[in-house]
PDB file of C-alpha atoms in Angstrom:
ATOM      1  CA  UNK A 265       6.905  16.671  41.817  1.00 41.00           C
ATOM      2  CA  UNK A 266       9.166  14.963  39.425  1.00 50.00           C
ATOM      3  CA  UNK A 267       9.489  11.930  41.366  1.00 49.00           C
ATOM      4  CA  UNK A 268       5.775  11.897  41.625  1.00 56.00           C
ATOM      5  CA  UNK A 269       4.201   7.986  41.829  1.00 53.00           C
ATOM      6  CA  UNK A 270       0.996   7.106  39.275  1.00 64.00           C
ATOM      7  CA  UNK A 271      -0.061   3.742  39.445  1.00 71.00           C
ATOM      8  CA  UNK A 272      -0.257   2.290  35.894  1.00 83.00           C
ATOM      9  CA  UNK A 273      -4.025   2.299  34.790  1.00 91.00           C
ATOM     10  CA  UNK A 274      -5.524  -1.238  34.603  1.00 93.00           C
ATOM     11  CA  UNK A 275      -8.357  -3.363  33.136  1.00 95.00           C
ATOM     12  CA  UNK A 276     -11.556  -2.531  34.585  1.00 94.00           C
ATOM     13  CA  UNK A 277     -10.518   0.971  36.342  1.00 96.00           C
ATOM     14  CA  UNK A 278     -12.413   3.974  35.868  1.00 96.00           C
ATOM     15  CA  UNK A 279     -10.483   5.594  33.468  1.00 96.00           C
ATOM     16  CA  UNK A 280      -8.336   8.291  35.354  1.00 95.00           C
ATOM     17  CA  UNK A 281      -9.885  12.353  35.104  1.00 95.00           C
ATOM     18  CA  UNK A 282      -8.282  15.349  33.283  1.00 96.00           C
ATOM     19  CA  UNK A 283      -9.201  18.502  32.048  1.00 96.00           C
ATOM     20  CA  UNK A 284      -6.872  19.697  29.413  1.00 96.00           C
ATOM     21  CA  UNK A 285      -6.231  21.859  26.488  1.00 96.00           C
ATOM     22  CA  UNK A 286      -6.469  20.855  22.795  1.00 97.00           C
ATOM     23  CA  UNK A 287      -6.866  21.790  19.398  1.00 96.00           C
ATOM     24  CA  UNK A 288     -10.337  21.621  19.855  1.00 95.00           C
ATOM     25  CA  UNK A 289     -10.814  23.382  22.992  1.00 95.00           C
ATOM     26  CA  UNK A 290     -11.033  22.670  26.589  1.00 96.00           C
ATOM     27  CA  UNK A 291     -12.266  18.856  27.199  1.00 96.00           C
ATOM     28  CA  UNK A 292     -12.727  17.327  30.817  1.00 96.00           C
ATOM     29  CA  UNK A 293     -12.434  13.761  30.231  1.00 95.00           C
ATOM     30  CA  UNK A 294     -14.029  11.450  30.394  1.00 93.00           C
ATOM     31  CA  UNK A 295     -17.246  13.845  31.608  1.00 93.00           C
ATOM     32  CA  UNK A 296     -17.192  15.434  28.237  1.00 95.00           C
ATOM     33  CA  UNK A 297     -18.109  12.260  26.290  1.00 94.00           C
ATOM     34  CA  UNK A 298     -20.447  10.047  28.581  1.00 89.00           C
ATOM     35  CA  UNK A 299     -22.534   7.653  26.329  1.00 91.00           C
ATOM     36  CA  UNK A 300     -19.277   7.223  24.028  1.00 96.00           C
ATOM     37  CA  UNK A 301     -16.784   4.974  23.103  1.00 97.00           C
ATOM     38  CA  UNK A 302     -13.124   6.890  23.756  1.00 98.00           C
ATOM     39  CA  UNK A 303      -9.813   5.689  22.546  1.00 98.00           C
ATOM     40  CA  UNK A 304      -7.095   7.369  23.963  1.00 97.00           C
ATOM     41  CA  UNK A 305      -3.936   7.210  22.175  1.00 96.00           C
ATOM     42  CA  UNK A 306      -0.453   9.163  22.647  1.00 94.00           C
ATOM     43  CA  UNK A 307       2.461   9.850  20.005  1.00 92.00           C
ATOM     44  CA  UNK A 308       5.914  10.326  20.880  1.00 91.00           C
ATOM     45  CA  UNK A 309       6.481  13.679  18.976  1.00 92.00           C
ATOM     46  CA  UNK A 310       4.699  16.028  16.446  1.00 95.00           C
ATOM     47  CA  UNK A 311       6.488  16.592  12.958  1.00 96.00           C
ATOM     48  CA  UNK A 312       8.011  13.050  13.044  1.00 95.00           C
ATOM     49  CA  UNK A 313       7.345  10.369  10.107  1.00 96.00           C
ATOM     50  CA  UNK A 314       6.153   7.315  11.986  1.00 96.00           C
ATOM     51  CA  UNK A 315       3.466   9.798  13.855  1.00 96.00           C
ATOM     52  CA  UNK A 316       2.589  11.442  10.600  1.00 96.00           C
ATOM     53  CA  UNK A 317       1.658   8.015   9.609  1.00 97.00           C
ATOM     54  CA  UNK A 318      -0.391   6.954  11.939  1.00 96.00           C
ATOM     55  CA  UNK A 319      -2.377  10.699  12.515  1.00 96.00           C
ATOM     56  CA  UNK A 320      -3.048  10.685   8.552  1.00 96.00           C
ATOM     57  CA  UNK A 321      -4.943   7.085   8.957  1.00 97.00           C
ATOM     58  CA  UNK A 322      -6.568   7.934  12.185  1.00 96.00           C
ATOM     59  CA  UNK A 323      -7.759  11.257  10.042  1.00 95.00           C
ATOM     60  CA  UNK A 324      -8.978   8.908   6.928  1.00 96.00           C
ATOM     61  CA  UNK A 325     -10.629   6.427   9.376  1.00 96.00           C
ATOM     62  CA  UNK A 326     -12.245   9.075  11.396  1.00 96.00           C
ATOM     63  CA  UNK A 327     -16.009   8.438  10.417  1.00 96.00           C
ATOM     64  CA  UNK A 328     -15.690   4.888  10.617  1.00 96.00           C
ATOM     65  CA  UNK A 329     -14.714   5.405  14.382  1.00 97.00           C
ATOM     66  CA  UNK A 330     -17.454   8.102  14.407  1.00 96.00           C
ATOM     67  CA  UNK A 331     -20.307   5.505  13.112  1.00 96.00           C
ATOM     68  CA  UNK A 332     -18.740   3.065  16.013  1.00 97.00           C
ATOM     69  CA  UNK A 333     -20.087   6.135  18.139  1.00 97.00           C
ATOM     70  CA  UNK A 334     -16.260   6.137  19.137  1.00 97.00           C
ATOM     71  CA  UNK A 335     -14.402   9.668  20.184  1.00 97.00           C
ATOM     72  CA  UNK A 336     -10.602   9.749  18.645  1.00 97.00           C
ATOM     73  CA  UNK A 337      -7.911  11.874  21.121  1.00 97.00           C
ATOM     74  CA  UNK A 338      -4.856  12.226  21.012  1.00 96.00           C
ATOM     75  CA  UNK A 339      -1.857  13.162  22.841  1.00 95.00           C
ATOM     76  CA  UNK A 340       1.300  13.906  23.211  1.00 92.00           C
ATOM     77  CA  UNK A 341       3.996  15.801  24.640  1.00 89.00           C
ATOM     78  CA  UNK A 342       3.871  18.766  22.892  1.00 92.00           C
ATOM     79  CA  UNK A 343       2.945  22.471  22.910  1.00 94.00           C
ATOM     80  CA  UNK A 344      -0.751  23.293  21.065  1.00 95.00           C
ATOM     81  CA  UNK A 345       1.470  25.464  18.613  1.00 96.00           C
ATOM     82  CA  UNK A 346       3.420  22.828  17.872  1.00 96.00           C
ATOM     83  CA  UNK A 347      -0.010  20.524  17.230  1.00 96.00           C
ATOM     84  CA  UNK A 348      -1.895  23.116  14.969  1.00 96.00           C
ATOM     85  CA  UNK A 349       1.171  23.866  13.228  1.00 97.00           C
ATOM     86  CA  UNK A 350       1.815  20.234  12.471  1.00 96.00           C
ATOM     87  CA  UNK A 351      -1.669  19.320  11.510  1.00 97.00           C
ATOM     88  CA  UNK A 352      -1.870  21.914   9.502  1.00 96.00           C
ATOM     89  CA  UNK A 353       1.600  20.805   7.400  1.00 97.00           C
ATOM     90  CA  UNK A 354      -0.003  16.996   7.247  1.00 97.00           C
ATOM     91  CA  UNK A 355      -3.083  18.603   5.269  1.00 96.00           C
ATOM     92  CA  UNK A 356      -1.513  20.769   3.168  1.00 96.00           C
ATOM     93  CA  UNK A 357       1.607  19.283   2.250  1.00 96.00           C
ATOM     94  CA  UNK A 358       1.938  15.314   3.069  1.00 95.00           C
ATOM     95  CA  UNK A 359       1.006  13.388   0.544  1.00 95.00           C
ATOM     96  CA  UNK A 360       1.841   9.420   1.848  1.00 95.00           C
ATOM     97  CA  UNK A 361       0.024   6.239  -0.100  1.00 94.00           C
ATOM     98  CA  UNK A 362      -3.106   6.885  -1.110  1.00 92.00           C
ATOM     99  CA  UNK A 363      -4.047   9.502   1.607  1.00 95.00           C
ATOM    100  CA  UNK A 364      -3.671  13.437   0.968  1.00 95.00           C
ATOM    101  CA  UNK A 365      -5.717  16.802   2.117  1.00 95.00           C
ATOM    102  CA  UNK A 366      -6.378  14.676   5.581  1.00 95.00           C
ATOM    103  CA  UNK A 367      -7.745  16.993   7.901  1.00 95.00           C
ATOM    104  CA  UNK A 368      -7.065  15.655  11.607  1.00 95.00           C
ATOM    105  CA  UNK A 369     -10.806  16.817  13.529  1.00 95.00           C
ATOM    106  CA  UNK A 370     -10.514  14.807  16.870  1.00 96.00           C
ATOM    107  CA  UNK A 371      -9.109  16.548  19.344  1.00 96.00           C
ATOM    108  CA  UNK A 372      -5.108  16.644  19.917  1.00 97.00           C
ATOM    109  CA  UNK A 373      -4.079  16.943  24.118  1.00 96.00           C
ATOM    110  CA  UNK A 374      -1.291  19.624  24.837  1.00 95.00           C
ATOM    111  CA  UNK A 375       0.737  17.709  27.156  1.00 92.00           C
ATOM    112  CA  UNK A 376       3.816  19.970  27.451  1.00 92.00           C
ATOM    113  CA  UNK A 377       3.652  19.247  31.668  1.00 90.00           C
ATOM    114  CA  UNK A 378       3.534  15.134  31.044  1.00 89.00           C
ATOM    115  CA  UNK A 379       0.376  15.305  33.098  1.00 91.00           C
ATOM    116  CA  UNK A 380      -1.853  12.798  31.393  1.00 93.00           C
ATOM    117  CA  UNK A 381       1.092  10.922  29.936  1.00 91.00           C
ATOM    118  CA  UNK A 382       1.964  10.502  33.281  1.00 91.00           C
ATOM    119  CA  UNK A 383      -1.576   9.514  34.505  1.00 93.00           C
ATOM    120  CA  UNK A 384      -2.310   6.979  31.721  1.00 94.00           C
ATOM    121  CA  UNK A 385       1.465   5.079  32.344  1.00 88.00           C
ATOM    122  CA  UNK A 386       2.814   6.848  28.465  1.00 89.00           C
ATOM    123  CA  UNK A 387       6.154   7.678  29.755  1.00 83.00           C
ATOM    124  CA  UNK A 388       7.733   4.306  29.685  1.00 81.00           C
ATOM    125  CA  UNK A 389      11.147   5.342  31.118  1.00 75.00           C
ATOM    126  CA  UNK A 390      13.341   2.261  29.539  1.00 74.00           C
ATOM    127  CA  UNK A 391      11.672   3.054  26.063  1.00 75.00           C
ATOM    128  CA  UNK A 392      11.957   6.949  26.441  1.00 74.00           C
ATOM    129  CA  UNK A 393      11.987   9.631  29.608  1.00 67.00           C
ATOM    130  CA  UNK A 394      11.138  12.285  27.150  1.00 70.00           C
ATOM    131  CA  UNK A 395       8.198  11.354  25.236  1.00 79.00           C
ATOM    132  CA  UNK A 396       5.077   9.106  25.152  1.00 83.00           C
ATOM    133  CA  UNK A 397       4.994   5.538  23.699  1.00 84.00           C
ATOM    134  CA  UNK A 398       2.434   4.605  21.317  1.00 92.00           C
ATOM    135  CA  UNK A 399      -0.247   3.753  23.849  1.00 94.00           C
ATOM    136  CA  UNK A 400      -4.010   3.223  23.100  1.00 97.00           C
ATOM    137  CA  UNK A 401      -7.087   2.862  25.709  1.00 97.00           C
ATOM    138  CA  UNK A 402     -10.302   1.293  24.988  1.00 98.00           C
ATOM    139  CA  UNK A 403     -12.671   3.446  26.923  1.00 97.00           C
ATOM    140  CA  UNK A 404     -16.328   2.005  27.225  1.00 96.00           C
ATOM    141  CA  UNK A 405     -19.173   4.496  27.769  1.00 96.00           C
ATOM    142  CA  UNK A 406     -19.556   4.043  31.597  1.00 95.00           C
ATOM    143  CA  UNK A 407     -15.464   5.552  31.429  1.00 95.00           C
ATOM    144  CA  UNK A 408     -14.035   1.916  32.179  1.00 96.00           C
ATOM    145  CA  UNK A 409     -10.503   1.211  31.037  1.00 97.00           C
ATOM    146  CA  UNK A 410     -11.288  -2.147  28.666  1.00 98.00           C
ATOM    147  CA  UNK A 411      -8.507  -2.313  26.861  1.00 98.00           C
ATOM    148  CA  UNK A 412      -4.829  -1.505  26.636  1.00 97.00           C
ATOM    149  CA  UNK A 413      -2.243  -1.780  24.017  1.00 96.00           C
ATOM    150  CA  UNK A 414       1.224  -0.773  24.163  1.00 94.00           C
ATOM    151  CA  UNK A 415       3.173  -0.560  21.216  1.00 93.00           C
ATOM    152  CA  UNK A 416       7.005   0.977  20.779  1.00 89.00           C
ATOM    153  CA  UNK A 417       8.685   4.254  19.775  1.00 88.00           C
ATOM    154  CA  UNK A 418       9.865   2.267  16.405  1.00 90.00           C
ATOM    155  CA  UNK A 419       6.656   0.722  15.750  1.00 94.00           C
ATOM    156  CA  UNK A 420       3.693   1.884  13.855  1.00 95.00           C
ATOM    157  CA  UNK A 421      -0.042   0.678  15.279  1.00 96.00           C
ATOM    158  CA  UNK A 422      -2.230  -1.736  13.232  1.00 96.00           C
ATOM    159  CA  UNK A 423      -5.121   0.172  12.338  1.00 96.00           C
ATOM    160  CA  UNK A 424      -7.130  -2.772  10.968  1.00 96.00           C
ATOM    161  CA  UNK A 425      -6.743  -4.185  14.657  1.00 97.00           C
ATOM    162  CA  UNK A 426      -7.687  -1.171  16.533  1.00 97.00           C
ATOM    163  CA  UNK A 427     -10.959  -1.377  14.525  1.00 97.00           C
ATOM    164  CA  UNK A 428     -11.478  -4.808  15.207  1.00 98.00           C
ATOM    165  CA  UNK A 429     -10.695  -4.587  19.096  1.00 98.00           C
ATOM    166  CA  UNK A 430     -13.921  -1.797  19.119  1.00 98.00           C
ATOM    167  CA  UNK A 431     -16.198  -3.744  16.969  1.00 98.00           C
ATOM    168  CA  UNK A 432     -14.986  -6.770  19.368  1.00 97.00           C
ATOM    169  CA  UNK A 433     -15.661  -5.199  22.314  1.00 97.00           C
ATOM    170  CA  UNK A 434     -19.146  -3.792  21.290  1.00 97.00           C
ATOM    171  CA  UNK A 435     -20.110  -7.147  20.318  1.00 97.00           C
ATOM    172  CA  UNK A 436     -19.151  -8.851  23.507  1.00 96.00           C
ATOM    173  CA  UNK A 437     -20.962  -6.501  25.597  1.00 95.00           C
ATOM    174  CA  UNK A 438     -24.154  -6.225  22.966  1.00 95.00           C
ATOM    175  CA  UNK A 439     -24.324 -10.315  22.932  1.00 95.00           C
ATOM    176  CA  UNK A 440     -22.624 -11.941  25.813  1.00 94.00           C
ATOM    177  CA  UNK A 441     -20.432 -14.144  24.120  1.00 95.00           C
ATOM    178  CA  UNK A 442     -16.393 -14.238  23.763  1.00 95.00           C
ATOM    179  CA  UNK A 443     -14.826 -14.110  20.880  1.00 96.00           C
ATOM    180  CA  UNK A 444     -11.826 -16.226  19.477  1.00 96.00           C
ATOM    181  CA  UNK A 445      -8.583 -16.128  17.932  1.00 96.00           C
ATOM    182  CA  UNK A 446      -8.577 -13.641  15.105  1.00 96.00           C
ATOM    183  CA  UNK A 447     -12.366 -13.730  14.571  1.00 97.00           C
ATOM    184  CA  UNK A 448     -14.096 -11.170  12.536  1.00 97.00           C
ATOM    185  CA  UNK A 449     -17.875  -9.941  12.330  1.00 96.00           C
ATOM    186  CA  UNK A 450     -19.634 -12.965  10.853  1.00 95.00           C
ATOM    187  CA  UNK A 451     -17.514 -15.321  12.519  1.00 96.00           C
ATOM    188  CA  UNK A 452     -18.528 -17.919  15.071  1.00 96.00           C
ATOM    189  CA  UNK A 453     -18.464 -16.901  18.651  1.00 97.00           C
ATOM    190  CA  UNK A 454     -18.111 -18.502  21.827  1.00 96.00           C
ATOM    191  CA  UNK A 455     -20.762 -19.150  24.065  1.00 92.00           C
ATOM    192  CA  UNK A 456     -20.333 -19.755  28.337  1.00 79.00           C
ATOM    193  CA  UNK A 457     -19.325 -23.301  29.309  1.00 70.00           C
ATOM    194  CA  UNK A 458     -21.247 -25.364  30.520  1.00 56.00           C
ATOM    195  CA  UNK A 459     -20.978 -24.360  34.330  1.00 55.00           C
ATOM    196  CA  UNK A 460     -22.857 -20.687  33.556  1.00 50.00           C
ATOM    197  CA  UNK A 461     -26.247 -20.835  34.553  1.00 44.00           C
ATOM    198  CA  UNK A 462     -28.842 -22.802  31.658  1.00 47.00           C
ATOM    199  CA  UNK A 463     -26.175 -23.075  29.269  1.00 51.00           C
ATOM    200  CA  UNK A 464     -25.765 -26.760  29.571  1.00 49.00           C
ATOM    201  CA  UNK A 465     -29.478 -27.600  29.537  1.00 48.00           C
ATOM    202  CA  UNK A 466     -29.768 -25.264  26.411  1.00 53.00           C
ATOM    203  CA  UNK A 467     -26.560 -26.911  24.584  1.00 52.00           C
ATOM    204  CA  UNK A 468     -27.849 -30.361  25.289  1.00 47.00           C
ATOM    205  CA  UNK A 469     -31.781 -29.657  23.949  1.00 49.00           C
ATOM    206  CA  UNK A 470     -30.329 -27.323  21.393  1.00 58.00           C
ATOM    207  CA  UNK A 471     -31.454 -29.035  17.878  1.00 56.00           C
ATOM    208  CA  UNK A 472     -31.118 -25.859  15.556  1.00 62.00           C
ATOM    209  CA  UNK A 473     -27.502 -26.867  14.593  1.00 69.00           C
ATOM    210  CA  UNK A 474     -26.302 -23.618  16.039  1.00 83.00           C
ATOM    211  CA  UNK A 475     -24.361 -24.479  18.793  1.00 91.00           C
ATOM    212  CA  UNK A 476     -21.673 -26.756  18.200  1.00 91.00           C
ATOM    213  CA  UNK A 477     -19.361 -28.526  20.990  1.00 91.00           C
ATOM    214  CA  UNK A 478     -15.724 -29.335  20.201  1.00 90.00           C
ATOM    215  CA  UNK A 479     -15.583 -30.218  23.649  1.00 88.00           C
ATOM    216  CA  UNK A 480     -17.479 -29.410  27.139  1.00 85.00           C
ATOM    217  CA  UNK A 481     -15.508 -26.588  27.360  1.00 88.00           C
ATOM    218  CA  UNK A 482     -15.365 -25.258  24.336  1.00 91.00           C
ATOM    219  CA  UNK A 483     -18.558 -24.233  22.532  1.00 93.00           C
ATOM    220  CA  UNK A 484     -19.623 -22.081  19.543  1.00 94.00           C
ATOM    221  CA  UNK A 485     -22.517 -20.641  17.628  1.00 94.00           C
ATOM    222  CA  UNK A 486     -23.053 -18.558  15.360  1.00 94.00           C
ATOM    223  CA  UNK A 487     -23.798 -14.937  14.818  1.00 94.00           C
ATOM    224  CA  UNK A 488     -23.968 -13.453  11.218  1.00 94.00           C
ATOM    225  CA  UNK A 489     -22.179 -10.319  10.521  1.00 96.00           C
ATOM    226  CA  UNK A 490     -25.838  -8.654  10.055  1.00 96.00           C
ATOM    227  CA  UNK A 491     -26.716  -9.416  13.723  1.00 95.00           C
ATOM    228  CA  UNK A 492     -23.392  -7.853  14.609  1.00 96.00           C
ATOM    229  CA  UNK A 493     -23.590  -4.752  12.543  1.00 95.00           C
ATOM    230  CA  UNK A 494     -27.223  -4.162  13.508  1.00 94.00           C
ATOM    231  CA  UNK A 495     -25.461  -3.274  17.130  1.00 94.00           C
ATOM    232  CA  UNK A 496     -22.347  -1.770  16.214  1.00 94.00           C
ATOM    233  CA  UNK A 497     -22.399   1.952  18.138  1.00 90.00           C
ATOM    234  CA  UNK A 498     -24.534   1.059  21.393  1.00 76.00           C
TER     235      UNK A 498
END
């Protein structure tokens, strides 16, 4: 069993299925939470400072994930003692910036037998045989893996970005457009080249000053942060 092989989940796979144990009950994933956004994220350890960090700003950023219609879980490989005792320390005693009384809600995985660690590619053996890296995945609402990011033992996530890779995602999906380099709601986005079916024909007769062509490749228009939020959440 322990030299078990799981293929490292990839971009566009169905996420991988679990039922497990948390602090908030028994889940089967990713049944439990069809017509959701999921992100998926594991910790290396309970009562440690870098994972305080980050579970006190996923706790104080909760509802924005919630109005993204977005399901927070967690994981790690710990014992569910070990999880309620150290949630229950963060609220009542850590006090860290400007973020105290934060009462963690989303649902925390016991993962004592490295099952879904194991599934989801957590245990990076170079980085750690023991615990879980800080991994995150982007789960759409048909359950299909859109997005991974890996980050160190050492290193805390960006919590503006994680926000911005959901609203990202949602908006791609809700307008058929990519998105560039650090854009934000707002923001110009790209449209298809010119190849993609009625695209050219529209960019050449288009006379609303909307699109604009830096090249034949590379085409923009815009989209105002009102169109964007109108979607966010579907």
């Amino acid at each position: 069993m322990e030299n078990q092989f799981y293929p490292m989940p990839r971009l566009g796979d169905t996420a991988p299925t679990f039922e497990a144990s948390t602090t908030q009950g028994k889940i089967k994933f990713p049944e439990d939470f069809k017509d959701k956004w999921v992100i998926l994220f594991s910790h290396p350890s309970d009562f440690t400072p870098v994972c305080t960090s980050e579970f006190m700003t996923f706790g104080k950023m909760q509802k924005e994930f919630d109005d993204l219609n977005c399901q927070l879980i967690g994981i790690s490989i710990d014992g569910l003692y070990s999880h309620i005792a150290w949630l229950r320390t963060i609220k009542e005693k850590i006090e860290y910036k400007d973020m105290k009384n934060i009462e963690v809600t989303f649902p925390l995985i016991d993962d004592v037998s490295m099952k879904v660690a194991n599934l989801y590619g957590m245990v990076q053996p170079n980085e750690s045989t023991t615990t879980a890296v800080r991994a995150v995945f982007f789960i759409d609402p048909k359950g299909i893996i859109r997005t991974i990011v890996y980050y160190p033992l050492a290193l805390g996530r960006n919590f503006d970005e994680l926000k911005r890779i959901l609203i990202g995602l949602q908006t791609v999906d809700n307008f058929n457009v990519a998105l560039p380099a650090d854009w934000r709601p707002g923001d110009d986005v790209i449209i298809p080249t010119a190849g993609s079916c009625g695209v050219a024909k529209d960019r050449m007769e288009d006379k609303s000053g909307n699109i604009h062509c830096y090249d034949w490749f590379f085409c923009t228009k815009k989209l105002s942060k009102e169109e964007v939020e109108s979607k966010l959440g579907k």
